[in-house]
Each structure stands twice: as C-alpha cells, then as structure tokens.
Coordinates of C-alpha atoms and ligand atoms in Angstrom, one line a residue:
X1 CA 99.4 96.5 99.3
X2 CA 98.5 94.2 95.9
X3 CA 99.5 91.1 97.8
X4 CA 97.6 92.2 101.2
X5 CA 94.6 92.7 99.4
X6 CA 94.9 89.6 97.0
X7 CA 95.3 87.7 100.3
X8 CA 92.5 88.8 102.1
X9 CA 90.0 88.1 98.8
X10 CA 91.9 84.6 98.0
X11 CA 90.7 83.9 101.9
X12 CA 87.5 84.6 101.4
X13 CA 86.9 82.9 98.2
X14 CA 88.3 80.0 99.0
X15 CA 86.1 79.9 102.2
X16 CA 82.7 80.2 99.9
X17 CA 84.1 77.9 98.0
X18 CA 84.9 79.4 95.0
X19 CA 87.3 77.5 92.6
X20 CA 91.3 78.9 91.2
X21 CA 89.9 80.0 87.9
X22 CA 86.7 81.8 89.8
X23 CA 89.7 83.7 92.2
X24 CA 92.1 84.6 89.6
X25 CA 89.4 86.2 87.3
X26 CA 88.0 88.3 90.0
X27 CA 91.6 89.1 91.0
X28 CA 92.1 90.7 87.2
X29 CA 91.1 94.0 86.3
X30 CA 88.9 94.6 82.9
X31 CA 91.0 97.4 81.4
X32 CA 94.3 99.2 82.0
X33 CA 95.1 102.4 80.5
X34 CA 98.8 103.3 80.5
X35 CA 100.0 106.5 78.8
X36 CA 102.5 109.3 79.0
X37 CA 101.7 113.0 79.7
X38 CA 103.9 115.6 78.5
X39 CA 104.3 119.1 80.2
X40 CA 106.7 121.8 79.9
X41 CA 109.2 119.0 78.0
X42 CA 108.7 116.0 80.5
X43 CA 106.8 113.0 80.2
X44 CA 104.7 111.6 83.2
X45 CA 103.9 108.1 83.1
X46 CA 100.2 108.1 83.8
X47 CA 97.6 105.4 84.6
X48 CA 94.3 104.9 84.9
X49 CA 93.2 101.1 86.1
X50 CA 89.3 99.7 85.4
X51 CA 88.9 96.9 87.7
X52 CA 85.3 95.9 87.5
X53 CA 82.2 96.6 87.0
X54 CA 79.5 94.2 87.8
X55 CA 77.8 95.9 90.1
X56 CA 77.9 99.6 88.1
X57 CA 80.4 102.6 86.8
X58 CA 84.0 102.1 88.0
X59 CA 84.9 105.2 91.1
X60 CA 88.1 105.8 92.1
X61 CA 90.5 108.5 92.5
X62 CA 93.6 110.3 90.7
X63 CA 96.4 110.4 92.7
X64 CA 98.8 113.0 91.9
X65 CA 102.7 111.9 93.1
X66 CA 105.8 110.7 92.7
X67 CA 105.2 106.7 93.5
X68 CA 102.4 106.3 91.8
X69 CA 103.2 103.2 89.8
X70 CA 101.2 100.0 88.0
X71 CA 100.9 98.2 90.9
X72 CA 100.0 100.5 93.6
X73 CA 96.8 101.9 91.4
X74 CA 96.1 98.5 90.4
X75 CA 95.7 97.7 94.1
X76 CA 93.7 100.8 94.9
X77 CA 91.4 99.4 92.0
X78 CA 91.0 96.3 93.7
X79 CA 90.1 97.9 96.9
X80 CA 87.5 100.3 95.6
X81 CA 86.1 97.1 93.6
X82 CA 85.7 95.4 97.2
X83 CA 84.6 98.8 99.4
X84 CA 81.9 99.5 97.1
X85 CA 80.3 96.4 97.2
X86 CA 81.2 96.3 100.4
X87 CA 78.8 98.8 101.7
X88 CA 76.4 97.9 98.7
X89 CA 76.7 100.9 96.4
X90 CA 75.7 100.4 92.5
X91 CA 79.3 101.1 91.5
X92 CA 82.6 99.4 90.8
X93 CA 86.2 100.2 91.2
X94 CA 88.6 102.0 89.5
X95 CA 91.8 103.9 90.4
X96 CA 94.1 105.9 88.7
X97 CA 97.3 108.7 89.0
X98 CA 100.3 110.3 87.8
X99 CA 103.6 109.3 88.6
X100 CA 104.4 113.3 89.2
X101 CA 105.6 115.5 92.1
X102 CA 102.9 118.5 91.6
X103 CA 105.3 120.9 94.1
X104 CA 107.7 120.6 90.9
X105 CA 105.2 122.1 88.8
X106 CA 103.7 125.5 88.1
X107 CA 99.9 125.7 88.6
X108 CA 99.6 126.4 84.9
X109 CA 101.2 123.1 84.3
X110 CA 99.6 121.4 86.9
X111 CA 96.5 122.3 85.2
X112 CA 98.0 121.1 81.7
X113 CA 98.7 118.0 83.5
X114 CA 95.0 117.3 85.0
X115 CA 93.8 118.8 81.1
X116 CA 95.6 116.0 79.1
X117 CA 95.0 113.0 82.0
X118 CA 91.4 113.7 80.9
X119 CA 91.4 114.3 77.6
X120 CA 93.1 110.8 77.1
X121 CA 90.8 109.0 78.9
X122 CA 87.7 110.8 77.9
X123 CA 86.7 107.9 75.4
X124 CA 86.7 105.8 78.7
X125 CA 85.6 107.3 81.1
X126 CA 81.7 109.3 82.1
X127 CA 78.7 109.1 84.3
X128 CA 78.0 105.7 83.2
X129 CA 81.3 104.0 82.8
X130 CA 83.5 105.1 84.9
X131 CA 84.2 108.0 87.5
X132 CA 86.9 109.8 89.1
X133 CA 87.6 111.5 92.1
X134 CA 90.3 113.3 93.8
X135 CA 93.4 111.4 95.8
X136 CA 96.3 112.1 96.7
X137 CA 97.2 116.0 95.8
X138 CA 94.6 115.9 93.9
X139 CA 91.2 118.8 94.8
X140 CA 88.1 120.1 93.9
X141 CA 90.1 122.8 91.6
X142 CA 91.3 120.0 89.5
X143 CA 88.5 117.7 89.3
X144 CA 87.4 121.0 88.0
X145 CA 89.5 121.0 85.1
X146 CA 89.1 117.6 84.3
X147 CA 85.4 118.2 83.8
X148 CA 85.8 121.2 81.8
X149 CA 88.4 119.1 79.4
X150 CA 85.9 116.3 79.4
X151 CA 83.1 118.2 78.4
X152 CA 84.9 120.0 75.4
X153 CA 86.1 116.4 74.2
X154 CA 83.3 114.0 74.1
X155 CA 81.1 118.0 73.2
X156 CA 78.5 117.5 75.7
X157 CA 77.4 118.2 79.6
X158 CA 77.8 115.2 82.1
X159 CA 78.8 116.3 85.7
X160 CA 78.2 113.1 87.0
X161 CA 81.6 112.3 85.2
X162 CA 83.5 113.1 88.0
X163 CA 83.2 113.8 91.8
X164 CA 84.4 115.7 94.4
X165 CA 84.0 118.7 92.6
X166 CA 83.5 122.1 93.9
X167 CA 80.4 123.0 95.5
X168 CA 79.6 125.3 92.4
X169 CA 80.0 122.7 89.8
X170 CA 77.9 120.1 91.0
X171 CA 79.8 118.9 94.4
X172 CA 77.8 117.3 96.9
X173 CA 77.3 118.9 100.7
X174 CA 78.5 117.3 103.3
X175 CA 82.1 115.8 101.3
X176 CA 84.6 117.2 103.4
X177 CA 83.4 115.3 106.6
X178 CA 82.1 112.6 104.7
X179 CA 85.5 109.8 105.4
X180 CA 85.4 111.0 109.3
X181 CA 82.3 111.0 109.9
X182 CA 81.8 107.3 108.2
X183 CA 84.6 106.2 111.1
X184 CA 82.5 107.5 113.7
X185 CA 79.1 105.6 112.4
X186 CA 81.0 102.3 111.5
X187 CA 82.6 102.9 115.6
X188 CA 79.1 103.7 117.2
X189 CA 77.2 100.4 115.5
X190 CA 80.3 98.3 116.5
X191 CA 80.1 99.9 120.4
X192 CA 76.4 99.0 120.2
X193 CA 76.9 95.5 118.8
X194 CA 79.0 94.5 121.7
X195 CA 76.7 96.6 124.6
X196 CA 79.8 99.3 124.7
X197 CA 78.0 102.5 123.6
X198 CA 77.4 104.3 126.9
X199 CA 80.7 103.1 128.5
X200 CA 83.2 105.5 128.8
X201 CA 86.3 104.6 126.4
X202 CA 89.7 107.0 125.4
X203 CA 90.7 107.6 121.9
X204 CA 94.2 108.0 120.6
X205 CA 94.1 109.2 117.0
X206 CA 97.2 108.8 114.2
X207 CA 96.7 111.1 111.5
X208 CA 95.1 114.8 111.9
X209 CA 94.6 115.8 108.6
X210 CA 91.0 116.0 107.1
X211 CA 89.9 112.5 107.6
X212 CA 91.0 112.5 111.9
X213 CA 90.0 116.1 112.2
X214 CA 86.3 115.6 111.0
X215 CA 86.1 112.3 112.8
X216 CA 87.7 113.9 115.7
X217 CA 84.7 116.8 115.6
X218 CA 82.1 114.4 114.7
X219 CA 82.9 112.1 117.8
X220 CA 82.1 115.2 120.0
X221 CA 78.4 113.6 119.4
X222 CA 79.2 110.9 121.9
X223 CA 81.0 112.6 124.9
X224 CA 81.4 109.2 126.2
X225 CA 84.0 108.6 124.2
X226 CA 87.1 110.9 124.9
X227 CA 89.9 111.7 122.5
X228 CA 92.7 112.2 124.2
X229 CA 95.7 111.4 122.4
X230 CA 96.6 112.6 118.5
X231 CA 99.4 112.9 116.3
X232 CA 101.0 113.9 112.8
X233 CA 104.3 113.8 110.8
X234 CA 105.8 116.0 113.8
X235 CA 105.1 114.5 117.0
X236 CA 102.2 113.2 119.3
X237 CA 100.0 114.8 122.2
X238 CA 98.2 113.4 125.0
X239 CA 95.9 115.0 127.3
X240 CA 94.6 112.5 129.7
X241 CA 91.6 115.4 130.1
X242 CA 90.2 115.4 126.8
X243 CA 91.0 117.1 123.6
X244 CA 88.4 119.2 121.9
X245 CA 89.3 119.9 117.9
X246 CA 87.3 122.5 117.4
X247 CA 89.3 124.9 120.8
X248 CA 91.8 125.8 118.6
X249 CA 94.4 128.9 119.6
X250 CA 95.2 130.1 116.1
X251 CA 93.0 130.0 112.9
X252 CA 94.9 129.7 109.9
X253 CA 92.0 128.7 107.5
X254 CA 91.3 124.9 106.7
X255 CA 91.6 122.5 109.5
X256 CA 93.9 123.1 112.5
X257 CA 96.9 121.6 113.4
X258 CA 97.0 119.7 116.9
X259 CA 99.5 122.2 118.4
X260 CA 97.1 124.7 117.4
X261 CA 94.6 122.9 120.1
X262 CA 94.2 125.3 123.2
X263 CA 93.6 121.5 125.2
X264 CA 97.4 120.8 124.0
X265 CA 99.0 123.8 124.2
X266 CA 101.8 123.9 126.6
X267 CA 102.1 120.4 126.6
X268 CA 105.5 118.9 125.1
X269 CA 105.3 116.2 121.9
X270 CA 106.2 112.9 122.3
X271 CA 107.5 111.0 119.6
X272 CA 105.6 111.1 116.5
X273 CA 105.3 106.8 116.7
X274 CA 104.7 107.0 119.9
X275 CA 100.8 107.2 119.2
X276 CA 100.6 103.6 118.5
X277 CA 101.5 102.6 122.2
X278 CA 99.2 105.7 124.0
X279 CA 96.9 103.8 126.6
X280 CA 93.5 104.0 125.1
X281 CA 90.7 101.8 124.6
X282 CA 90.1 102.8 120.6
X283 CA 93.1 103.4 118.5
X284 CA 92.3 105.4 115.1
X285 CA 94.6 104.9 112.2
X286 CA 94.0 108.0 110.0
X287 CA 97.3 108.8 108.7
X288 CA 99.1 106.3 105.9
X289 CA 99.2 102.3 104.6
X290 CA 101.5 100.6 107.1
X291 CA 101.2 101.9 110.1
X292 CA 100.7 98.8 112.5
X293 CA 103.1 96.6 111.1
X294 CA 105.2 93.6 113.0
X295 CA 107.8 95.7 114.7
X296 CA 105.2 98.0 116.5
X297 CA 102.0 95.6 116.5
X298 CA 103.5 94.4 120.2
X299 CA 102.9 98.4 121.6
X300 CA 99.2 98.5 120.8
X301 CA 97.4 99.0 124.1
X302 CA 94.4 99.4 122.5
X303 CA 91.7 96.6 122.4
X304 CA 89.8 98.1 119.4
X305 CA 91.1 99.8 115.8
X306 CA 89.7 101.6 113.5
X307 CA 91.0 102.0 110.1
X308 CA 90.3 105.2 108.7
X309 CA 93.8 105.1 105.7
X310 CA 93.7 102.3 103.5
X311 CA 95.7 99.8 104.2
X312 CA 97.1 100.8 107.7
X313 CA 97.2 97.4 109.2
X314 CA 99.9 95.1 107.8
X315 CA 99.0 90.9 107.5
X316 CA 101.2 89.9 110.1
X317 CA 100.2 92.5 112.2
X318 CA 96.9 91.2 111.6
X319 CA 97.3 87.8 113.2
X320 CA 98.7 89.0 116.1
X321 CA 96.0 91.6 116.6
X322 CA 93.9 88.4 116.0
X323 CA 95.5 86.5 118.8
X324 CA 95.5 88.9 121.5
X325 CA 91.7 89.6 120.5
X326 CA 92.1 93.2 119.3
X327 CA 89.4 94.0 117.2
X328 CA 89.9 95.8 113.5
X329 CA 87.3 97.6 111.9
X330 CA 88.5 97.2 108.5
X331 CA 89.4 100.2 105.9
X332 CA 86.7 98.7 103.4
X333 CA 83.8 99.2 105.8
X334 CA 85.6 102.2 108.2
X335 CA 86.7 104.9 105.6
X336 CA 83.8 103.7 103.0
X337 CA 81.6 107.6 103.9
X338 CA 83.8 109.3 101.2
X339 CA 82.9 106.9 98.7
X340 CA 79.4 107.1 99.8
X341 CA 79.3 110.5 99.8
X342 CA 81.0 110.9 96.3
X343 CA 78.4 108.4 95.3
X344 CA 75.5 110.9 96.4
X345 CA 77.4 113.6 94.4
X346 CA 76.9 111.2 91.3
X347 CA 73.5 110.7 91.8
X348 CA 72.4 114.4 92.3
X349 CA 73.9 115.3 89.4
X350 CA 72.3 113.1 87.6
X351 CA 68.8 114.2 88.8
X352 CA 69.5 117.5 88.6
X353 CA 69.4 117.6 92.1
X354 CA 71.3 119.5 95.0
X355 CA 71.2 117.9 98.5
X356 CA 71.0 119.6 101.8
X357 CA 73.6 118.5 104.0
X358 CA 71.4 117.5 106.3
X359 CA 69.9 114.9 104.0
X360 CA 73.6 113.9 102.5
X361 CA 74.3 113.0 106.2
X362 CA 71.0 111.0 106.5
X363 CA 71.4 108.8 103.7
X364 CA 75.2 108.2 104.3
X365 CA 73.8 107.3 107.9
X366 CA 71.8 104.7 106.3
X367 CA 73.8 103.2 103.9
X368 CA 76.8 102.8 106.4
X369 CA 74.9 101.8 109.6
X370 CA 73.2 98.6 107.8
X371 CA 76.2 97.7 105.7
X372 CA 78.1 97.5 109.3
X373 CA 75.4 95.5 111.1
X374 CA 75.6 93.3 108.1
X375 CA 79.2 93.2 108.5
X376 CA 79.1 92.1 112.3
X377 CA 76.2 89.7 112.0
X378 CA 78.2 87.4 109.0
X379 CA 81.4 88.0 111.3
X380 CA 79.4 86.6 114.7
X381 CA 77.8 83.7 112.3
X382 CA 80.4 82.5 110.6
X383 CA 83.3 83.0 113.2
X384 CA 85.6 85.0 111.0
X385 CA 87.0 88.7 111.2
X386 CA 85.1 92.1 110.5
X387 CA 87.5 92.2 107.4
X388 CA 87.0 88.7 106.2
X389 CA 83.2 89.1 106.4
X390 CA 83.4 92.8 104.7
X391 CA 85.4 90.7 102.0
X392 CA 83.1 87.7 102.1
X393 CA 79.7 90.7 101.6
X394 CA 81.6 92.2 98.5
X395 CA 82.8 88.7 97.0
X396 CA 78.9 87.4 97.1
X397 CA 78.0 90.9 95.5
X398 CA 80.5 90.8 93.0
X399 CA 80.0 86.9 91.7
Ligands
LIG401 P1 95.7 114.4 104.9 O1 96.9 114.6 104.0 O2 94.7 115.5 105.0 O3 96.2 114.1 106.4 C1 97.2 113.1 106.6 C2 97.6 113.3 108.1 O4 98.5 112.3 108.4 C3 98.3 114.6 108.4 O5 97.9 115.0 109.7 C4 99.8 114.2 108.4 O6 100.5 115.1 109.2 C5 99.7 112.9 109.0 N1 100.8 112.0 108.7 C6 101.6 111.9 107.6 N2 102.6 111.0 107.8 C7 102.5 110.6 109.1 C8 103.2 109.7 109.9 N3 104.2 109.0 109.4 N4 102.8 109.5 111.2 C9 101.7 110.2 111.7 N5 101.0 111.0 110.9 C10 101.3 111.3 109.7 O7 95.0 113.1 104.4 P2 93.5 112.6 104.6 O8 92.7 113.0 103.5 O9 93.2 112.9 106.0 O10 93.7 111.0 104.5 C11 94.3 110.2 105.5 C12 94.3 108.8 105.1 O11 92.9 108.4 104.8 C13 95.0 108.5 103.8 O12 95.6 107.2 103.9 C14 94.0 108.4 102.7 O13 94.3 107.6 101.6 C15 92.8 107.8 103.5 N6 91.5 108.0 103.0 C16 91.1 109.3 102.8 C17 89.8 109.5 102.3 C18 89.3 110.9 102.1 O14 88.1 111.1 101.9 N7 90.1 112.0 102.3 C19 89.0 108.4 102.0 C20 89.4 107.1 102.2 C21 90.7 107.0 102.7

C-alpha cells in the first residue's frame, strides 16, 4: 500500500514538474512516534506517524489490530496527507495504531491500552497539532477514553483533540453516514459530469458493513440507480429486482446484515468473490485494500468503480481498468465524507458549537460536490485519471 501510494504521488509530481529532492521530501513524514504499551504483562508495539502538516493539524485514525506495523500506518499517513488536501480541508495527515488483537483482551485492558496510547502521545498531539480518530476496532467508547487520559495529562479541556467521539462528548451528527453518504455525492456529480444522472444504472456492492450500508440507504435518493447485488465475508446476493437496505426481516440492533434483507431472503449466496464479476453498471468497493487486483481485474463487468476502502484497487489492476476505459473514482476523493465529517466535529468543538444534522449534511455536501467537479474538470483538461488529478489537486495544495 506504501509503494501504491508513493507511485501514484511520484506520477503526479513528476508530471508538474517537480524535481527528486521536491518528491522524496514530500514522500517523508515529519515525526514518528514508536513506543511499547504494556498491559496485563505484554508489550504492544505501538505507533503513531505525523506526516505533514502544511495545510493544518495532522487527522488520522488509531487502528487497533494485529498487523498494524511501521509501514502500513506510515502509508495510511500518507494517504490522509493527500485526501485532506484532496478535498481542501485545513488539515494534514496522520495515522496511527496498535499492533494488538483487542478480542484477546478484557475491556478493562482494552481501556488500559487506549489510556497509555494517549497518555504517551499527549505532548504531541491536541486540537491544534494533531488529531485522532477511530479505525480499525477502534469506537466512540475509546476515543472516549483517550480524551479523558488527555485531558488529565496536559490538565486542561480540548475536545477538539480527538474525533469521532460519542454524541455526548462533543461528537458531531451526522458521523455514522458520513463515509457512505460521501460515495453517493462523489457518484451523483460524476453521473452528472458525463450526462448519466437520470439514466437507469445497477449497483453491485462489496462490503456491507457501515460504510456500504449507509451508502446503500443513502442511494435510495436516486431510484434511478438500483442496487441489486451485495456481499460480505460469507457470500454474495443478487436480486435483479432491487434491493432495499432498510426491508430488513430481523432487527438485531446496529446495521443489518444482507441475509437479513426481506428483498434477499430465500435467495441462495453465491460465492463471496463472486461480487466482482455481477453484471452491473457501478461496482462499489466497500469492503478491504486489494480487492480488484490482476487475477480478478479480467471479471469486472462494470464500466464505473467507486472506491469506498482505501486502497481497494491494486496498480496493475489499474492499468487494465485504464485500458478497457473503466472509470475509478478514487478512495482520496470517494471515501473523503468521514474525514469531512470528523473535520466538522473539530470545528464545532472548537466554537462551542453543536450542528444539526441537517446542516452537517449541507456543508459535507458542499465541500465534497466542488472538490469532485474540481477533480473531473483537471481530469478532462489535462487528460489524466480521476486519481491522478485528485493527486495532482493535493500535490499543488501541499507544495
Ligand atoms: P466494517 O467492518 O463495518 O465493514 C466491512 C464489511 O466488509 C463487512 O460487511 C464485512 O463482512 C465485509 N468484508 C470483510 N472481508 C470481506 C471480503 N473478503 N469480501 C467481502 N466483504 C468483506 O468496515 P467499514 O467501516 O464499513 O469500512 C469499510 C472500508 O472502508 C474499510 O476498508 C475502511 O478502511 C474504509 N473506510 C472506512 C471509513 C469509515 O468512516 N468507516 C472511512 C474511510 C474508509
């Protein structure tokens, strides 16, 4: 994922004409913290990378599991360095984690955990330097935690220090959706850019956790576009009818799961991968990194993708998307509404402010609608991909 992203911002460099030296000093973060945690008698390794800052406080999440290693947060830095600018936030990019399996931990040490990540980094991190979020196994409940240990060590208030926190400690409305319903805006400006909108287009979706299922239910805005193919770890469903997220047989609290749907009910799973190859006309990649890689890119029936994980379209995959004239709308720009969103958290709580949801939505509207339409226009005038001119955008912002 290091390399992908070094690629794609070496490309783009090089094509503005930026010199080696220029290149390899973006390419370098500012600060690396690397520490151990110890809980219950075992030390975590435990990172925390501060890529840049130009353009204002690092964000980035923690990331809570077993992989988590220098590189991999070090990319995720990068990333958030280039999505932020991206979409023209005033922040930088950060990211950080424990190499840790939370399932092997008790909650109280889980919470011992999130306690000592912060307390080590407090003298580094804050509202104006640098702010963290949730990841991977990582919630509200923690972020909590990492305030409250925050607070005590630097002995003041700041709840801009962190985001995604729960909605009575300063979170911001509108959070949960926020990733989802970002895909659907970035999707609708694209269908308008190429006179697509009111045409009626299928939707196969990979990935049903809480980034598809929100963009699945905010989609429902444009009945145009049907959804008729998911999946997730266990299998895929396709209803050539439609499926409607929010029909679900069995509440079990949270978001359901698709065999939950009463439009798939009855109907027997294909292959989990099989979701790659569905005949659709949009294919959303809302699971993991990797997911259209060489070996599969030669199923894709779809003639648009939309890349709601980080990473979810490999290089090589890439070209030959590129050949055959399948169109990626790039993680930077697609899954950039939690980042938003977790941006509006910071800046209500440093007014003092609380947002209706209504006007969270609005302004995440705004922001993401003209970052994409400046996306496409330096795409159409210079001739180069959606992801090369998101990186191109950034790149200008950042130097
Ligand atoms: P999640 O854990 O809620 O859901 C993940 C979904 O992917 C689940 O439905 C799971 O069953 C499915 N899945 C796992 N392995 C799979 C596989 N091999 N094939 C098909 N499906 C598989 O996670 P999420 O919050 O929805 O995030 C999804 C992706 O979006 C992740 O890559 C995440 O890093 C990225 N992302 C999330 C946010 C956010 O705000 N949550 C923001 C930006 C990017």
């Amino acid at each position: 994922m290091l390399a992908t992203a070094q690629t794609h911002i070496r490309e783009a460099a090089r094509r503005l004409g930026h010199d080696e030296k220029t290149i390899e000093a973006i390419l370098e973060a500012e600060a690396e913290h690397i520490f151990e945690i110890e809980v219950a008698g075992k030390s975590y390794p435990a990172y925390r990378v501060q890529h840049n800052s130009k353009l204002g406080p690092y964000k980035g999440g923690i990331r809570f599991h077993p992989g988590v290693n220098i590189d991999e947060v070090r990319a995720l830095a990068t990333l958030m360095s280039f999505k932020t600018a991206a979409v023209g936030l005033p922040l930088g990019g950060g990211k950080g984690g424990v190499a840790v399996d939370p399932r092997e931990l008790s909650p109280a040490e889980v919470e011992e955990l999130a306690r000592r990540y912060a307390q080590h980094l407090a003298p580094h991190i804050g509202s104006d330097k640098d702010i963290p979020a949730p990841d991977v196994n990582t919630n509200a409940e923690i972020i909590d935690w990492m305030v409250d240990e925050f607070e005590k060590t630097v002995g003041k208030a700041d709840k801009g220090s962190f985001t995604g926190k729960s909605m009575t400690n300063g979170g911001s409305e509108g959070r949960a959706a926020a990733t989802g319903r970002g895909g659907v805006i970035t999707l609708v400006e694209y269908l308008k850019s190429q006179g697509l909108i009111d045409k009626p287009l299928t939707v196969a979706m990979q990935g049903f956790g809480n980034v598809g299922y929100y963009f699945a239910q905010v989609l429902k805005a444009y009945p145009n576009l049907k959804l008729i193919a998911v999946n997730n770890s266990k299998g895929a469903w396709v209803n050539p009818e439609g499926i409607d997220v929010e029909k679900a047989e069995v509440t079990t609290g949270g978001t359901p799961r698709p065999e939950e749907l009463t439009d798939l009910v009855g109907i027997e799973p294909l292959p989990r991968d099989d979701i790659i190859g569905v005949k659709a006309d949009i294919l959303v990649l809302a699971a993991l990194e990797d997911s259209v890689v060489e070996s599969n890119v030669d199923q894709v029936k779809a003639s648009i993708i939309v890349e709601l994980a980080n990473g979810p379209t490999s290089s090589a995959a890439e070209e030959t998307l590129d050949t055959k004239g399948i169109v990626v709308l790039p993680d930077i720009l697609a899954n950039a509404g939690g980042v938003i969103v977790s941006c509006l958290e910071w800046q209500q709580n440093l007014a003092g402010e609380h947002w209706t949801e209504e006007e969270v939505n609005a302004k995440l509207n705004d922001l993401l609608e003209k970052a994409t339409k400046e996306t496409i226009a330096r795409s159409l005038e210079k001739k180069i991909s959606l992801r090369q001119a998101a990186f191109e955008l950034a790149l200008e912002r950042l130097l």
